[in-house]
């Protein structure tokens, strides 16, 4: 069995994804097959693989503060990453609030549609 890393670029977004590719021979058909396992995205600046998020978690930041410490980046860049991480988390909170309001509005619109349909039936 041979294992290698394969990089695949999404043509629409330009995002590069990394996969672990394992070649093996299918015992039934006697033909070579490939098994791919998703590893994560590739950071466009550092070219490091950012691991996939654990199931159920929301790991959307491209480079966390701890990763910048591990890379021994200059303090100015680490500060910028920290600021961006804070801004991203604030935007996520705002997005969650907007989504909740959107759900409330959808319920109200549904109720209004039901009432208007009942009124139209009464008028007919």
Coordinates of N, CA and C in Angstrom, one line a residue:
X1 N 0.8 -1.2 0.0 CA 0.0 0.0 0.0 C 0.9 1.2 0.0
X2 N 0.4 2.2 -0.8 CA 1.2 3.4 -0.9 C 0.3 4.6 -0.4
X3 N 0.8 5.5 0.4 CA 0.1 6.6 1.0 C 0.8 7.9 0.5
X4 N 0.0 8.8 0.0 CA 0.6 10.1 -0.4 C -0.4 11.2 -0.1
X5 N 0.0 12.5 -0.1 CA -0.9 13.6 0.1 C -1.2 14.2 -1.2
X6 N -2.5 14.4 -1.5 CA -3.0 15.0 -2.7 C -3.6 16.3 -2.4
X7 N -3.3 17.3 -3.3 CA -3.9 18.7 -3.1 C -4.8 18.9 -4.3
X8 N -6.0 19.4 -3.9 CA -7.0 19.6 -4.9 C -7.6 21.1 -4.8
X9 N -7.6 21.8 -5.9 CA -8.0 23.2 -5.8 C -9.5 23.3 -6.3
X10 N -10.3 24.0 -5.6 CA -11.7 24.3 -6.0 C -11.6 25.4 -7.0
X11 N -12.0 25.2 -8.2 CA -11.9 26.2 -9.3 C -12.7 27.4 -9.1
X12 N -13.9 27.3 -8.4 CA -14.7 28.4 -8.2 C -14.2 29.3 -7.1
X13 N -13.7 28.8 -6.0 CA -13.3 29.6 -4.8 C -11.8 29.7 -4.8
X14 N -11.0 28.8 -5.4 CA -9.6 28.9 -5.3 C -9.0 28.3 -4.1
X15 N -9.8 27.7 -3.2 CA -9.4 27.1 -2.0 C -8.8 25.7 -2.3
X16 N -7.6 25.5 -1.6 CA -6.9 24.2 -1.8 C -7.2 23.3 -0.7
X17 N -7.6 22.1 -0.9 CA -7.9 21.1 0.1 C -6.9 20.0 0.0
X18 N -6.5 19.4 1.1 CA -5.5 18.3 1.2 C -6.2 17.0 1.5
X19 N -5.8 16.0 0.9 CA -6.3 14.6 1.1 C -5.2 13.6 1.3
X20 N -5.4 12.6 2.1 CA -4.5 11.5 2.2 C -5.0 10.5 1.2
X21 N -4.1 10.1 0.3 CA -4.5 9.1 -0.8 C -3.8 7.8 -0.6
X22 N -4.6 6.7 -0.5 CA -4.0 5.4 -0.2 C -4.4 4.5 -1.4
X23 N -3.4 3.9 -2.0 CA -3.6 3.0 -3.1 C -3.6 1.5 -2.6
X24 N -4.5 0.7 -3.1 CA -4.6 -0.7 -2.7 C -5.2 -1.5 -3.9
X25 N -5.0 -2.8 -3.8 CA -5.6 -3.7 -4.8 C -6.9 -4.3 -4.3
X26 N -7.9 -4.1 -5.1 CA -9.2 -4.7 -4.7 C -9.1 -6.2 -4.9
X27 N -9.4 -7.0 -3.8 CA -9.2 -8.4 -3.9 C -10.2 -9.1 -4.8
X28 N -11.4 -8.5 -4.9 CA -12.4 -9.2 -5.7 C -12.2 -8.9 -7.2
X29 N -12.0 -7.7 -7.6 CA -11.9 -7.4 -9.0 C -10.4 -7.4 -9.5
X30 N -9.5 -7.5 -8.6 CA -8.1 -7.5 -8.9 C -7.6 -6.2 -9.6
X31 N -8.3 -5.1 -9.3 CA -7.9 -3.8 -9.9 C -7.4 -2.9 -8.9
X32 N -6.6 -1.9 -9.2 CA -6.1 -1.0 -8.2 C -7.2 0.0 -7.9
X33 N -7.3 0.4 -6.6 CA -8.3 1.3 -6.2 C -7.6 2.4 -5.3
X34 N -8.3 3.5 -5.1 CA -7.7 4.5 -4.2 C -8.7 4.9 -3.2
X35 N -8.2 5.1 -1.9 CA -9.0 5.6 -0.8 C -8.5 6.9 -0.4
X36 N -9.4 8.0 -0.4 CA -9.0 9.3 0.0 C -9.6 9.7 1.3
X37 N -8.8 10.3 2.2 CA -9.3 10.8 3.5 C -9.0 12.3 3.5
X38 N -10.0 13.1 3.9 CA -9.9 14.5 3.9 C -9.0 14.9 5.1
X39 N -8.0 15.8 4.9 CA -7.1 16.2 5.9 C -7.5 17.6 6.4
X40 N -7.9 18.5 5.4 CA -8.2 19.9 5.8 C -7.8 20.8 4.6
X41 N -8.0 22.1 4.9 CA -7.6 23.2 4.0 C -6.1 23.5 4.0
X42 N -5.6 24.1 3.0 CA -4.2 24.5 2.9 C -4.2 26.0 3.1
X43 N -3.5 26.5 4.1 CA -3.4 28.0 4.3 C -2.7 28.6 3.1
X44 N -3.2 29.6 2.4 CA -2.6 30.2 1.3 C -1.2 30.9 1.6
X45 N -1.1 31.4 2.8 CA 0.2 32.1 3.1 C 1.3 31.1 3.6
X46 N 1.0 30.3 4.6 CA 2.0 29.4 5.1 C 2.1 28.1 4.4
X47 N 1.1 27.7 3.6 CA 1.1 26.5 2.9 C 1.0 25.3 3.9
X48 N 0.5 25.5 5.1 CA 0.3 24.5 6.1 C -1.1 24.0 6.0
X49 N -1.3 22.7 6.3 CA -2.6 22.1 6.3 C -3.3 22.5 7.6
X50 N -4.5 23.1 7.5 CA -5.3 23.4 8.6 C -6.3 22.3 8.8
X51 N -6.1 21.5 9.9 CA -6.9 20.3 10.0 C -8.4 20.6 10.0
X52 N -9.2 19.5 9.6 CA -10.6 19.7 9.5 C -11.1 19.8 10.9
X53 N -12.3 20.4 11.1 CA -12.9 20.7 12.4 C -13.5 19.4 12.9
X54 N -13.5 19.2 14.2 CA -14.2 18.1 14.8 C -15.7 18.1 14.5
X55 N -16.3 17.0 14.4 CA -17.8 17.0 14.1 C -18.5 17.8 15.1
X56 N -19.3 18.7 14.7 CA -20.2 19.5 15.5 C -19.5 20.8 16.0
X57 N -18.2 21.0 15.7 CA -17.6 22.2 16.1 C -17.6 23.2 15.0
X58 N -17.3 24.5 15.3 CA -17.3 25.5 14.3 C -15.9 26.1 14.2
X59 N -15.0 25.4 13.5 CA -13.6 25.9 13.4 C -13.5 26.5 12.0
X60 N -13.8 27.8 11.9 CA -13.7 28.4 10.6 C -12.6 29.4 10.4
X61 N -11.8 29.7 11.5 CA -10.7 30.6 11.3 C -9.6 30.0 10.6
X62 N -8.9 30.7 9.8 CA -7.9 30.2 9.0 C -6.6 30.0 9.8
X63 N -6.3 30.8 10.7 CA -5.1 30.7 11.5 C -5.4 31.2 12.9
X64 N -5.3 30.4 13.9 CA -5.6 30.8 15.2 C -4.4 31.4 15.9
X65 N -4.6 32.0 17.0 CA -3.5 32.7 17.7 C -2.4 31.6 18.2
X66 N -2.9 30.4 18.6 CA -1.9 29.4 19.1 C -1.1 28.9 17.9
X67 N -1.7 28.8 16.7 CA -0.9 28.4 15.6 C 0.1 29.4 15.2
X68 N -0.2 30.7 15.4 CA 0.7 31.8 15.0 C 1.9 31.7 16.0
X69 N 1.6 31.4 17.3 CA 2.7 31.2 18.3 C 3.7 30.1 17.9
X70 N 3.1 29.0 17.4 CA 3.9 27.8 17.0 C 4.7 28.2 15.8
X71 N 4.3 29.0 14.9 CA 5.0 29.4 13.7 C 6.1 30.4 14.0
X72 N 6.1 31.0 15.2 CA 7.1 32.0 15.6 C 7.0 33.2 14.6
X73 N 5.8 33.7 14.4 CA 5.5 34.9 13.6 C 5.9 36.1 14.4
X74 N 6.2 37.2 13.7 CA 6.5 38.5 14.4 C 5.4 38.9 15.2
X75 N 5.6 39.6 16.3 CA 4.6 40.1 17.2 C 3.5 40.9 16.5
X76 N 3.9 41.7 15.6 CA 2.9 42.5 14.9 C 1.8 41.7 14.2
X77 N 2.3 40.6 13.5 CA 1.4 39.7 12.8 C 0.5 39.0 13.8
X78 N 1.1 38.5 14.9 CA 0.4 37.8 15.9 C -0.7 38.7 16.5
X79 N -0.4 40.0 16.7 CA -1.5 40.9 17.2 C -2.6 41.1 16.1
X80 N -2.2 41.2 14.9 CA -3.2 41.3 13.8 C -4.1 40.1 13.8
X81 N -3.5 38.9 13.9 CA -4.3 37.7 14.0 C -5.2 37.6 15.1
X82 N -4.7 38.1 16.3 CA -5.6 38.1 17.5 C -6.8 39.1 17.3
X83 N -6.5 40.3 16.7 CA -7.6 41.2 16.4 C -8.6 40.7 15.4
X84 N -8.1 40.0 14.4 CA -9.0 39.4 13.4 C -9.8 38.3 14.0
X85 N -9.2 37.5 14.9 CA -9.9 36.4 15.5 C -11.0 37.0 16.4
X86 N -10.8 38.1 17.1 CA -11.8 38.7 17.9 C -12.9 39.3 17.1
X87 N -12.5 39.9 16.0 CA -13.5 40.5 15.1 C -14.4 39.4 14.5
X88 N -13.8 38.3 14.1 CA -14.5 37.2 13.5 C -15.5 36.6 14.6
X89 N -15.1 36.5 15.8 CA -16.0 35.9 16.8 C -17.2 36.9 17.1
X90 N -16.9 38.2 17.1 CA -18.0 39.2 17.2 C -19.0 39.1 16.1
X91 N -18.4 39.0 14.9 CA -19.3 38.8 13.7 C -20.1 37.6 13.7
X92 N -19.6 36.5 14.2 CA -20.3 35.2 14.4 C -21.5 35.4 15.3
X93 N -21.2 36.1 16.5 CA -22.3 36.3 17.5 C -23.4 37.2 16.8
X94 N -23.0 38.2 16.1 CA -24.0 39.0 15.4 C -24.8 38.2 14.4
X95 N -24.1 37.4 13.6 CA -24.7 36.5 12.7 C -25.7 35.6 13.3
X96 N -25.3 35.0 14.5 CA -26.3 34.1 15.2 C -27.5 34.9 15.6
X97 N -27.3 36.1 16.1 CA -28.5 36.9 16.5 C -29.4 37.2 15.3
X98 N -28.8 37.5 14.1 CA -29.6 37.8 12.9 C -30.3 36.6 12.4
X99 N -29.7 35.4 12.6 CA -30.3 34.2 12.2 C -31.5 33.9 13.1
X100 N -31.4 34.2 14.4 CA -32.5 34.0 15.3 C -33.7 34.9 14.9
X101 N -33.3 36.2 14.6 CA -34.4 37.1 14.2 C -35.0 36.7 12.9
X102 N -34.2 36.2 12.0 CA -34.7 35.7 10.7 C -35.7 34.6 10.9
X103 N -35.4 33.6 11.8 CA -36.3 32.5 12.1 C -37.6 33.0 12.7
X104 N -37.5 34.0 13.6 CA -38.7 34.6 14.2 C -39.6 35.3 13.1
X105 N -39.0 36.0 12.2 CA -39.7 36.7 11.1 C -40.3 35.6 10.2
X106 N -39.7 34.5 10.0 CA -40.2 33.5 9.1 C -41.5 32.9 9.7
X107 N -41.5 32.7 11.0 CA -42.7 32.2 11.7 C -43.8 33.2 11.6
X108 N -43.5 34.5 11.8 CA -44.5 35.6 11.7 C -45.1 35.6 10.3
X109 N -44.2 35.5 9.3 CA -44.7 35.5 7.9 C -45.6 34.3 7.6
X110 N -45.3 33.2 8.1 CA -46.1 32.0 8.0 C -47.5 32.2 8.6
X111 N -47.5 32.8 9.8 CA -48.8 33.0 10.5 C -49.6 34.0 9.7
X112 N -48.9 35.1 9.2 CA -49.7 36.1 8.4 C -50.2 35.5 7.1
X113 N -49.5 34.6 6.5 CA -50.0 33.9 5.3 C -51.2 33.0 5.6
X114 N -51.2 32.3 6.7 CA -52.3 31.5 7.1 C -53.5 32.4 7.4
X115 N -53.3 33.5 8.1 CA -54.5 34.4 8.4 C -55.0 35.0 7.1
X116 N -54.2 35.4 6.2 CA -54.6 36.0 4.9 C -55.4 34.9 4.1
X117 N -54.9 33.7 4.1 CA -55.6 32.6 3.3 C -57.0 32.4 3.9
X118 N -57.1 32.4 5.3 CA -58.4 32.2 5.9 C -59.3 33.4 5.6
X119 N -58.8 34.6 5.5 CA -59.6 35.8 5.2 C -60.1 35.7 3.7
X120 N -59.2 35.3 2.9 CA -59.6 35.1 1.4 C -60.8 34.1 1.3
X121 N -60.7 33.0 2.1 CA -61.7 32.0 2.0 C -63.0 32.5 2.5
X122 N -63.0 33.3 3.5 CA -64.2 33.9 4.1 C -64.8 34.9 3.1
X123 N -64.0 35.7 2.4 CA -64.5 36.6 1.5 C -65.1 36.0 0.2
X124 N -64.6 34.8 -0.1 CA -65.1 34.1 -1.3 C -66.4 33.6 -1.0

